Amino acid sequence: MKGRYKYFLISPLLLLLLFACAPSVSHYAMIDNSLVQGNYQQADAIVERYKGKYGDRNALLYYMDRGMTLHLSGDYEKSNLYLEEAEKLVESLYTKSITTESGAMFTNDNLLPYEGEDFEKVMLNIIMALNYAYLGKWDDALVEARKVDHKLNLYNDKYEKKNVYKEDAFARYLSGILYEYRGELNDAYISYNKAYTAYKDYRRSYGTAIPAFLGEDLLRLSKALGLYDEYKNYQKEFNNIKFKDIKELQSNGELIFIYLSGRAPFKEDFFIDAPVPDVAGDPYYLRIAFPKFVAQPSQVAYARIYIRGINSEEKTYLMEDITAIAKKNLDDRIGRIRAKAIARAVVKFTTAQTAKKAAAKKYGKEAGIIVGGLLNIASVVTEEADKRSWRTLPDKIQMARILLPPGNYNIEVHYIGAVGEILEKKIFPGISINSKEKKILTHRVIK
């Protein structure tokens, strides 16, 4: 049998199997549909219903998704129960199983338990901190802030200059808000300053500008703490912007509006396919799979918040571009992922050639060709990138901070598109603001 004929025998079977193995529609389509409708309880019910589909290897994703859908449903205590389970699982998976790693070399990374991306692990604590803040458990929220600080310090030590994501500007900023609310001004200043440094990196790496109100925070606290050199430097840096001092903040309350826009990116396969000759000169169909992120950008550019009754309005600022972080984080690791995929392809090729040679020796050349071809087919259909990610996260996180005298307010939010059009309106009636209180209000918009 000539080599080219053997190739044409194998290729149609390969193509048939590839089409047969096309993925079915994910349950995430149903979750997304519920989120778009604002039916968060239904989204949570879908996640719960499909718990078995997640399986043991994707248990972390199950806890993450339940934590997010329960958070959106307003069940903050239950949300934290699932996010705490996710946190425990992350810690237990820190040391990988050598046996499982070895098995993944022969198939694909989906054999491994999902451990989460670094930014996803930080988001666990961010959502938990917000949950505790909604529940009025500010000390517990600060515990989550300290966990974030510990994780980010570990990332800085671990990666040095290897990875772009080793700081989280939004997490640092949220920590500053929590510390300031508890009266820990020195720690608040440190967190705001770390956020400032991180946002300068964000501007270079992700195109995320420094939020306008961060300058006010740094000026207010550096002055209050008597850090006059730093205060003068920030005055120059932020062009002498006006800010409210500590006393004025304490005589008023503050509305902190956080909105989560759009959907996080998802991963899909990027294949490199090439027919190559094996050691006997017979055709071998080589396939290597890498993951790539596909963006699901939000149509909302920003939100404008109107405080009815006092003729006050404010706009939101981008705090975290999760899609940009996810893509860059994957780019930083893609070299390691490719090296592993190539090594896996080499192992599969070697295994197929060894089995082909043994079959030919025992049963004849044609048997060797059949065995080699079948193993080649198996290697192709089992080659798949690890496409797992925390898909119920948003595309972006934005925030507005509004100082308000004590009172009861109706809050109207307009979600604005790229050319200034109003995409959606949302009214939050009867929001009470007390003196010295920081009231956090969130909303998810998927457009």
Coordinates of C-alpha atoms in Angstrom, one line a residue:
M1 CA 0.0 0.0 0.0
K2 CA 1.5 3.3 -1.1
G3 CA 1.9 6.0 1.6
R4 CA -0.5 8.5 -0.1
Y5 CA -3.3 5.9 -0.2
K6 CA -2.8 5.1 3.5
Y7 CA -3.1 8.8 4.2
F8 CA -6.4 9.1 2.3
L9 CA -7.7 6.1 4.2
I10 CA -6.9 7.6 7.5
S11 CA -7.9 11.2 6.8
P12 CA -11.6 10.8 6.2
L13 CA -12.0 8.7 9.3
L14 CA -10.1 11.4 11.2
L15 CA -12.4 14.1 9.9
L16 CA -15.5 12.0 10.7
L17 CA -14.5 11.6 14.2
L18 CA -13.6 15.2 14.6
F19 CA -17.0 16.3 13.5
A20 CA -18.6 13.6 15.7
C21 CA -16.7 14.9 18.7
A22 CA -17.9 18.5 18.3
P23 CA -19.0 19.9 21.6
S24 CA -22.6 20.1 22.6
V25 CA -24.3 23.3 23.7
S26 CA -23.1 24.1 27.2
H27 CA -25.4 24.8 30.2
Y28 CA -23.7 28.2 30.3
A29 CA -26.0 29.2 27.4
M30 CA -28.9 28.8 29.8
I31 CA -27.1 30.5 32.6
D32 CA -26.3 33.5 30.4
N33 CA -29.9 33.7 29.2
S34 CA -31.1 33.9 32.8
L35 CA -28.5 36.6 33.6
V36 CA -29.5 38.6 30.6
Q37 CA -33.1 38.6 31.8
G38 CA -32.0 39.6 35.3
N39 CA -33.4 36.3 36.7
Y40 CA -30.5 35.5 39.0
Q41 CA -32.4 32.9 41.1
Q42 CA -33.1 31.0 37.9
A43 CA -29.4 31.2 36.9
D44 CA -28.5 29.8 40.3
A45 CA -31.0 27.0 40.0
I46 CA -29.5 26.0 36.6
V47 CA -26.0 25.9 38.2
E48 CA -27.3 23.7 41.0
R49 CA -29.3 21.5 38.6
Y50 CA -26.1 20.8 36.5
K51 CA -23.8 20.1 39.5
G52 CA -23.3 16.6 38.2
K53 CA -22.1 18.0 34.8
Y54 CA -19.3 19.9 36.6
G55 CA -17.9 16.7 38.1
D56 CA -15.1 16.3 40.6
R57 CA -12.5 17.9 38.3
N58 CA -14.5 21.0 37.9
A59 CA -15.8 21.3 41.5
L60 CA -14.0 24.6 41.8
L61 CA -16.0 26.1 38.9
Y62 CA -19.2 24.8 40.5
Y63 CA -18.4 26.6 43.8
M64 CA -17.4 29.7 41.9
D65 CA -20.5 29.8 39.8
R66 CA -22.8 29.2 42.7
G67 CA -21.0 31.9 44.7
M68 CA -21.6 34.4 41.9
T69 CA -25.2 33.6 41.1
L70 CA -26.1 33.6 44.8
H71 CA -24.3 37.0 45.2
L72 CA -26.3 38.4 42.3
S73 CA -29.5 36.9 43.9
G74 CA -28.8 38.8 47.1
D75 CA -28.2 35.7 49.2
Y76 CA -24.9 37.0 50.5
E77 CA -24.5 34.5 53.4
K78 CA -25.1 31.5 51.2
S79 CA -22.9 33.0 48.5
N80 CA -20.0 33.2 50.9
L81 CA -20.5 29.5 52.0
Y82 CA -19.8 28.4 48.4
L83 CA -17.0 30.9 47.9
E84 CA -15.4 29.7 51.1
E85 CA -15.6 26.1 49.7
A86 CA -13.9 27.4 46.6
E87 CA -11.2 29.0 48.6
K88 CA -10.5 25.8 50.6
L89 CA -10.4 23.8 47.3
V90 CA -7.9 26.2 45.8
E91 CA -5.6 25.7 48.8
S92 CA -5.9 21.9 48.7
L93 CA -5.2 21.9 44.9
Y94 CA -2.1 24.0 45.4
T95 CA 0.2 21.0 45.4
K96 CA -0.6 19.1 42.2
S97 CA -0.9 15.3 42.1
I98 CA 2.1 13.8 40.3
T99 CA 0.0 10.9 39.1
T100 CA -2.7 13.1 37.6
E101 CA -0.1 15.3 35.9
S102 CA 1.5 12.2 34.3
G103 CA -1.9 11.1 33.0
A104 CA -2.6 14.5 31.5
M105 CA 0.6 14.2 29.5
F106 CA -1.0 11.4 27.5
T107 CA -4.4 13.0 27.1
N108 CA -5.1 16.7 27.9
D109 CA -5.1 19.1 30.8
N110 CA -8.8 18.5 31.3
L111 CA -7.8 15.4 33.2
L112 CA -6.5 17.7 36.0
P113 CA -8.7 19.3 38.6
Y114 CA -9.3 22.9 37.7
E115 CA -7.2 25.1 40.0
G116 CA -8.4 28.6 38.8
E117 CA -6.5 31.5 37.3
D118 CA -4.6 33.8 39.7
F119 CA -7.0 36.7 39.0
E120 CA -10.0 34.3 39.6
K121 CA -8.6 33.4 43.0
V122 CA -8.4 37.1 43.9
M123 CA -11.9 37.6 42.7
L124 CA -13.1 35.0 45.2
N125 CA -12.0 37.3 48.1
I126 CA -13.3 40.4 46.4
I127 CA -16.8 39.0 46.1
M128 CA -16.7 37.6 49.6
A129 CA -15.6 41.1 50.9
L130 CA -18.5 42.7 49.1
N131 CA -20.9 40.1 50.5
Y132 CA -19.7 40.8 54.1
A133 CA -20.0 44.5 53.5
Y134 CA -23.6 44.1 52.3
L135 CA -24.3 42.1 55.5
G136 CA -22.7 44.9 57.6
K137 CA -19.9 42.5 58.7
W138 CA -17.1 45.0 58.0
D139 CA -14.5 43.2 60.1
D140 CA -15.1 40.0 58.1
A141 CA -14.8 42.1 54.9
L142 CA -11.4 43.3 56.1
V143 CA -10.3 39.7 56.7
E144 CA -10.9 39.1 53.0
A145 CA -9.0 42.2 52.2
R146 CA -6.0 40.9 54.1
K147 CA -6.3 37.6 52.3
V148 CA -6.1 39.5 49.0
D149 CA -3.0 41.3 50.3
H150 CA -1.4 37.9 51.2
K151 CA -2.2 36.4 47.8
L152 CA -0.9 39.4 45.9
N153 CA 2.3 39.4 47.9
L154 CA 2.8 35.7 47.0
Y155 CA 2.2 36.5 43.3
N156 CA 4.8 39.3 43.4
D157 CA 7.4 37.0 45.0
K158 CA 6.5 34.1 42.7
Y159 CA 6.5 35.8 39.3
E160 CA 8.7 38.9 39.8
K161 CA 8.8 40.2 36.2
K162 CA 7.5 37.0 34.5
N163 CA 3.8 37.8 34.7
V164 CA 1.9 41.0 34.2
Y165 CA -0.8 40.0 36.6
K166 CA 0.8 40.1 40.0
E167 CA -1.2 43.0 41.4
D168 CA -4.9 43.7 41.4
A169 CA -5.7 47.4 41.5
F170 CA -9.4 47.1 42.2
A171 CA -8.7 44.7 45.1
R172 CA -6.2 47.1 46.5
Y173 CA -8.7 50.0 46.1
L174 CA -11.6 48.1 47.7
S175 CA -9.2 47.3 50.6
G176 CA -8.6 51.0 51.0
I177 CA -12.3 51.7 51.3
L178 CA -12.8 49.0 53.9
Y179 CA -9.8 50.1 56.0
E180 CA -10.9 53.8 55.8
Y181 CA -14.4 52.9 56.9
R182 CA -13.1 51.1 59.9
G183 CA -10.9 54.1 60.8
E184 CA -7.6 52.3 60.0
L185 CA -6.3 55.3 58.1
N186 CA -2.7 54.2 57.8
D187 CA -3.6 50.9 56.3
A188 CA -6.2 52.6 54.1
Y189 CA -3.5 55.0 52.8
I190 CA -1.1 52.0 52.1
S191 CA -3.9 50.2 50.1
Y192 CA -4.8 53.3 48.1
N193 CA -1.1 53.9 47.3
K194 CA -0.7 50.3 46.2
A195 CA -3.8 50.7 44.1
Y196 CA -2.3 53.9 42.5
T197 CA 0.9 52.0 41.6
A198 CA -1.1 49.1 40.3
Y199 CA -3.3 51.4 38.2
K200 CA -0.3 52.9 36.5
D201 CA 0.7 49.3 35.5
Y202 CA -3.0 48.7 34.5
R203 CA -2.8 51.7 32.2
R204 CA 0.2 50.3 30.4
S205 CA -0.9 46.7 30.3
Y206 CA -4.7 46.8 30.0
G207 CA -5.5 50.3 29.0
T208 CA -7.3 51.0 32.3
A209 CA -6.9 54.6 33.4
I210 CA -6.4 55.7 37.0
P211 CA -9.9 56.4 38.5
A212 CA -10.5 60.1 39.1
F213 CA -11.4 59.7 42.7
L214 CA -8.2 57.8 43.7
G215 CA -6.4 61.1 43.6
E216 CA -8.9 62.5 46.1
D217 CA -8.3 59.6 48.4
L218 CA -4.6 59.9 48.3
L219 CA -4.7 63.7 48.9
R220 CA -7.2 63.3 51.8
L221 CA -5.3 60.6 53.7
S222 CA -1.8 61.9 53.1
K223 CA -2.9 65.2 54.5
A224 CA -4.8 63.6 57.4
L225 CA -1.8 61.4 58.3
G226 CA 0.7 64.4 58.1
L227 CA 2.6 63.0 55.2
Y228 CA 3.3 66.4 53.8
D229 CA 6.0 65.4 51.2
E230 CA 3.6 62.8 49.8
Y231 CA 0.8 65.3 49.9
K232 CA 2.7 67.9 47.9
N233 CA 3.7 65.2 45.4
Y234 CA 0.1 64.2 44.9
Q235 CA -1.0 67.8 44.5
K236 CA 1.4 68.1 41.6
E237 CA 0.4 64.6 40.2
F238 CA -3.3 65.3 40.3
N239 CA -3.2 69.0 39.4
N240 CA -4.6 70.3 42.7
I241 CA -7.9 68.6 42.4
K242 CA -10.5 69.4 45.0
F243 CA -11.2 66.8 47.7
K244 CA -13.3 66.4 50.8
D245 CA -11.3 66.2 54.1
I246 CA -11.8 63.6 56.8
K247 CA -14.2 65.7 58.9
E248 CA -16.5 66.4 55.9
L249 CA -16.6 62.7 55.1
Q250 CA -17.6 61.9 58.7
S251 CA -20.4 64.3 58.8
N252 CA -22.0 62.8 55.7
G253 CA -22.6 59.3 54.3
E254 CA -21.3 57.9 51.1
L255 CA -22.9 55.8 48.3
I256 CA -20.5 53.5 46.6
F257 CA -22.1 52.2 43.4
I258 CA -20.5 49.2 41.8
Y259 CA -21.8 47.7 38.6
L260 CA -20.7 44.5 36.9
S261 CA -21.1 44.8 33.1
G262 CA -21.2 42.1 30.5
R263 CA -19.9 38.6 30.5
A264 CA -16.4 37.3 31.1
P265 CA -14.5 35.9 28.1
F266 CA -14.6 32.2 27.4
K267 CA -11.9 29.9 26.1
E268 CA -12.0 28.0 22.8
D269 CA -9.5 25.7 21.1
F270 CA -6.9 26.9 18.7
F271 CA -5.5 23.9 16.8
I272 CA -2.3 23.4 14.8
D273 CA -2.9 20.5 12.4
A274 CA -0.3 19.0 10.2
P275 CA 0.2 15.6 8.4
V276 CA 3.8 14.5 9.0
P277 CA 5.6 11.2 8.1
D278 CA 6.3 8.8 10.9
V279 CA 9.6 6.9 11.3
A280 CA 8.5 4.4 8.6
G281 CA 7.5 7.1 6.2
D282 CA 3.8 6.5 6.7
P283 CA 1.5 9.5 7.3
Y284 CA 0.8 10.6 10.8
Y285 CA -1.8 13.3 11.5
L286 CA -0.4 15.7 14.2
R287 CA -2.7 17.9 16.2
I288 CA -1.7 20.3 19.0
A289 CA -4.3 22.3 20.9
F290 CA -3.9 25.6 22.7
P291 CA -6.6 27.7 24.5
K292 CA -7.4 31.2 23.5
F293 CA -9.8 33.7 25.1
V294 CA -12.8 35.0 23.1
A295 CA -14.1 38.4 24.4
Q296 CA -17.8 39.1 25.0
P297 CA -17.5 42.9 25.3
S298 CA -20.3 44.8 27.0
Q299 CA -22.1 47.5 25.1
V300 CA -22.2 49.7 28.2
A301 CA -19.5 52.3 28.3
Y302 CA -20.3 53.7 31.7
A303 CA -23.2 54.4 34.0
R304 CA -24.6 57.8 35.2
I305 CA -26.1 57.9 38.6
Y306 CA -28.8 60.5 39.5
I307 CA -29.8 61.2 43.1
R308 CA -33.4 62.3 42.9
G309 CA -34.4 65.2 45.2
I310 CA -31.1 66.9 45.5
N311 CA -30.2 67.3 41.8
S312 CA -26.9 65.4 42.1
E313 CA -25.3 63.1 39.5
E314 CA -22.1 61.2 39.1
K315 CA -20.6 58.8 36.5
T316 CA -18.8 55.5 37.0
Y317 CA -15.2 54.8 36.3
L318 CA -13.6 51.6 35.1
M319 CA -12.0 49.8 38.0
E320 CA -11.2 46.3 36.5
D321 CA -11.2 45.1 32.9
I322 CA -11.5 41.3 33.6
T323 CA -11.4 40.5 29.9
A324 CA -8.1 42.3 29.3
I325 CA -6.6 40.8 32.5
A326 CA -7.7 37.3 31.4
K327 CA -6.2 37.6 27.9
K328 CA -2.9 39.0 29.1
N329 CA -2.7 36.4 31.9
L330 CA -3.1 33.7 29.3
D331 CA -0.6 35.3 27.0
D332 CA 1.9 35.2 29.9
R333 CA 1.4 31.5 30.3
I334 CA 1.0 30.5 26.7
G335 CA 4.7 29.6 26.3
R336 CA 4.4 27.0 29.1
I337 CA 1.1 25.7 27.8
R338 CA 2.6 25.3 24.3
A339 CA 5.6 23.5 25.7
K340 CA 3.4 21.0 27.5
A341 CA 1.2 20.5 24.5
I342 CA 4.2 19.8 22.3
A343 CA 5.6 17.4 24.9
R344 CA 2.2 15.7 25.0
A345 CA 2.1 15.3 21.2
V346 CA 5.6 13.8 21.3
V347 CA 4.6 11.3 24.0
K348 CA 1.5 10.3 21.9
F349 CA 3.6 10.0 18.7
T350 CA 6.2 7.8 20.5
T351 CA 3.5 5.6 22.0
A352 CA 1.8 5.1 18.6
Q353 CA 5.1 4.3 16.9
T354 CA 6.0 1.8 19.6
A355 CA 2.6 0.0 19.4
K356 CA 2.7 0.1 15.5
K357 CA 6.2 -1.5 15.5
A358 CA 5.1 -4.2 17.9
A359 CA 1.9 -5.0 16.0
A360 CA 3.9 -5.2 12.7
K361 CA 6.5 -7.5 14.2
K362 CA 3.9 -9.9 15.6
Y363 CA 1.0 -9.7 13.0
G364 CA 2.6 -8.2 9.9
K365 CA 3.0 -4.8 8.3
E366 CA -0.7 -4.2 7.5
A367 CA -1.6 -4.8 11.2
G368 CA 1.0 -2.3 12.2
I369 CA -0.5 0.3 9.9
I370 CA -4.0 -0.3 11.3
V371 CA -2.8 -0.1 14.9
G372 CA -0.7 3.0 14.2
G373 CA -3.7 4.6 12.4
L374 CA -6.1 3.9 15.2
L375 CA -3.8 5.3 17.8
N376 CA -3.3 8.3 15.6
I377 CA -7.0 8.8 15.5
A378 CA -7.2 8.5 19.3
S379 CA -4.4 11.0 19.8
V380 CA -6.3 13.5 17.6
V381 CA -9.7 13.2 19.1
T382 CA -8.3 13.4 22.7
E383 CA -6.2 16.5 22.0
E384 CA -8.1 19.4 23.5
A385 CA -7.0 22.6 25.2
D386 CA -8.1 23.3 28.8
K387 CA -10.9 25.7 28.1
R388 CA -12.2 26.0 31.7
S389 CA -12.7 29.4 33.3
W390 CA -15.0 31.2 35.7
R391 CA -17.5 32.2 33.1
T392 CA -20.1 33.9 35.4
L393 CA -17.7 36.7 36.1
P394 CA -18.4 40.0 34.4
D395 CA -16.5 41.6 31.5
K396 CA -15.8 44.8 33.5
I397 CA -16.2 46.3 36.9
Q398 CA -17.1 50.0 37.3
M399 CA -17.6 52.2 40.3
A400 CA -18.9 55.6 41.4
R401 CA -18.5 57.3 44.8
I402 CA -21.0 59.9 45.9
L403 CA -20.9 61.8 49.2
L404 CA -24.4 62.4 50.5
P405 CA -26.0 64.0 53.6
P406 CA -27.9 61.6 55.8
G407 CA -31.3 60.8 54.3
N408 CA -33.5 58.5 52.2
Y409 CA -32.9 58.6 48.5
N410 CA -34.2 57.3 45.2
I411 CA -31.3 56.4 43.0
E412 CA -31.7 56.3 39.2
V413 CA -29.0 54.7 37.1
H414 CA -28.7 55.2 33.3
Y415 CA -26.4 52.7 31.5
I416 CA -24.8 54.6 28.6
G417 CA -23.5 53.1 25.3
A418 CA -20.5 54.0 23.3
V419 CA -22.1 57.0 21.5
G420 CA -24.0 58.3 24.5
E421 CA -27.3 56.5 24.1
I422 CA -29.2 55.2 27.1
L423 CA -29.2 51.4 26.9
E424 CA -31.0 50.7 30.1
K425 CA -32.4 52.4 33.2
K426 CA -32.6 51.1 36.7
I427 CA -34.2 52.7 39.8
F428 CA -33.2 51.8 43.3
P429 CA -35.9 53.3 45.6
G430 CA -35.6 54.1 49.3
I431 CA -31.8 53.9 49.7
S432 CA -31.0 55.1 53.3
I433 CA -27.7 56.8 53.9
N434 CA -26.6 57.4 57.5
S435 CA -23.9 59.7 58.8
K436 CA -20.4 58.2 58.5
E437 CA -21.9 55.2 56.6
K438 CA -20.5 53.8 53.4
K439 CA -23.4 52.2 51.6
I440 CA -22.4 49.8 48.8
L441 CA -24.9 49.2 46.0
T442 CA -24.3 46.8 43.1
H443 CA -26.0 45.9 39.9
R444 CA -25.2 43.5 37.1
V445 CA -26.0 44.5 33.5
I446 CA -25.4 42.0 30.6
K447 CA -25.7 43.9 27.3

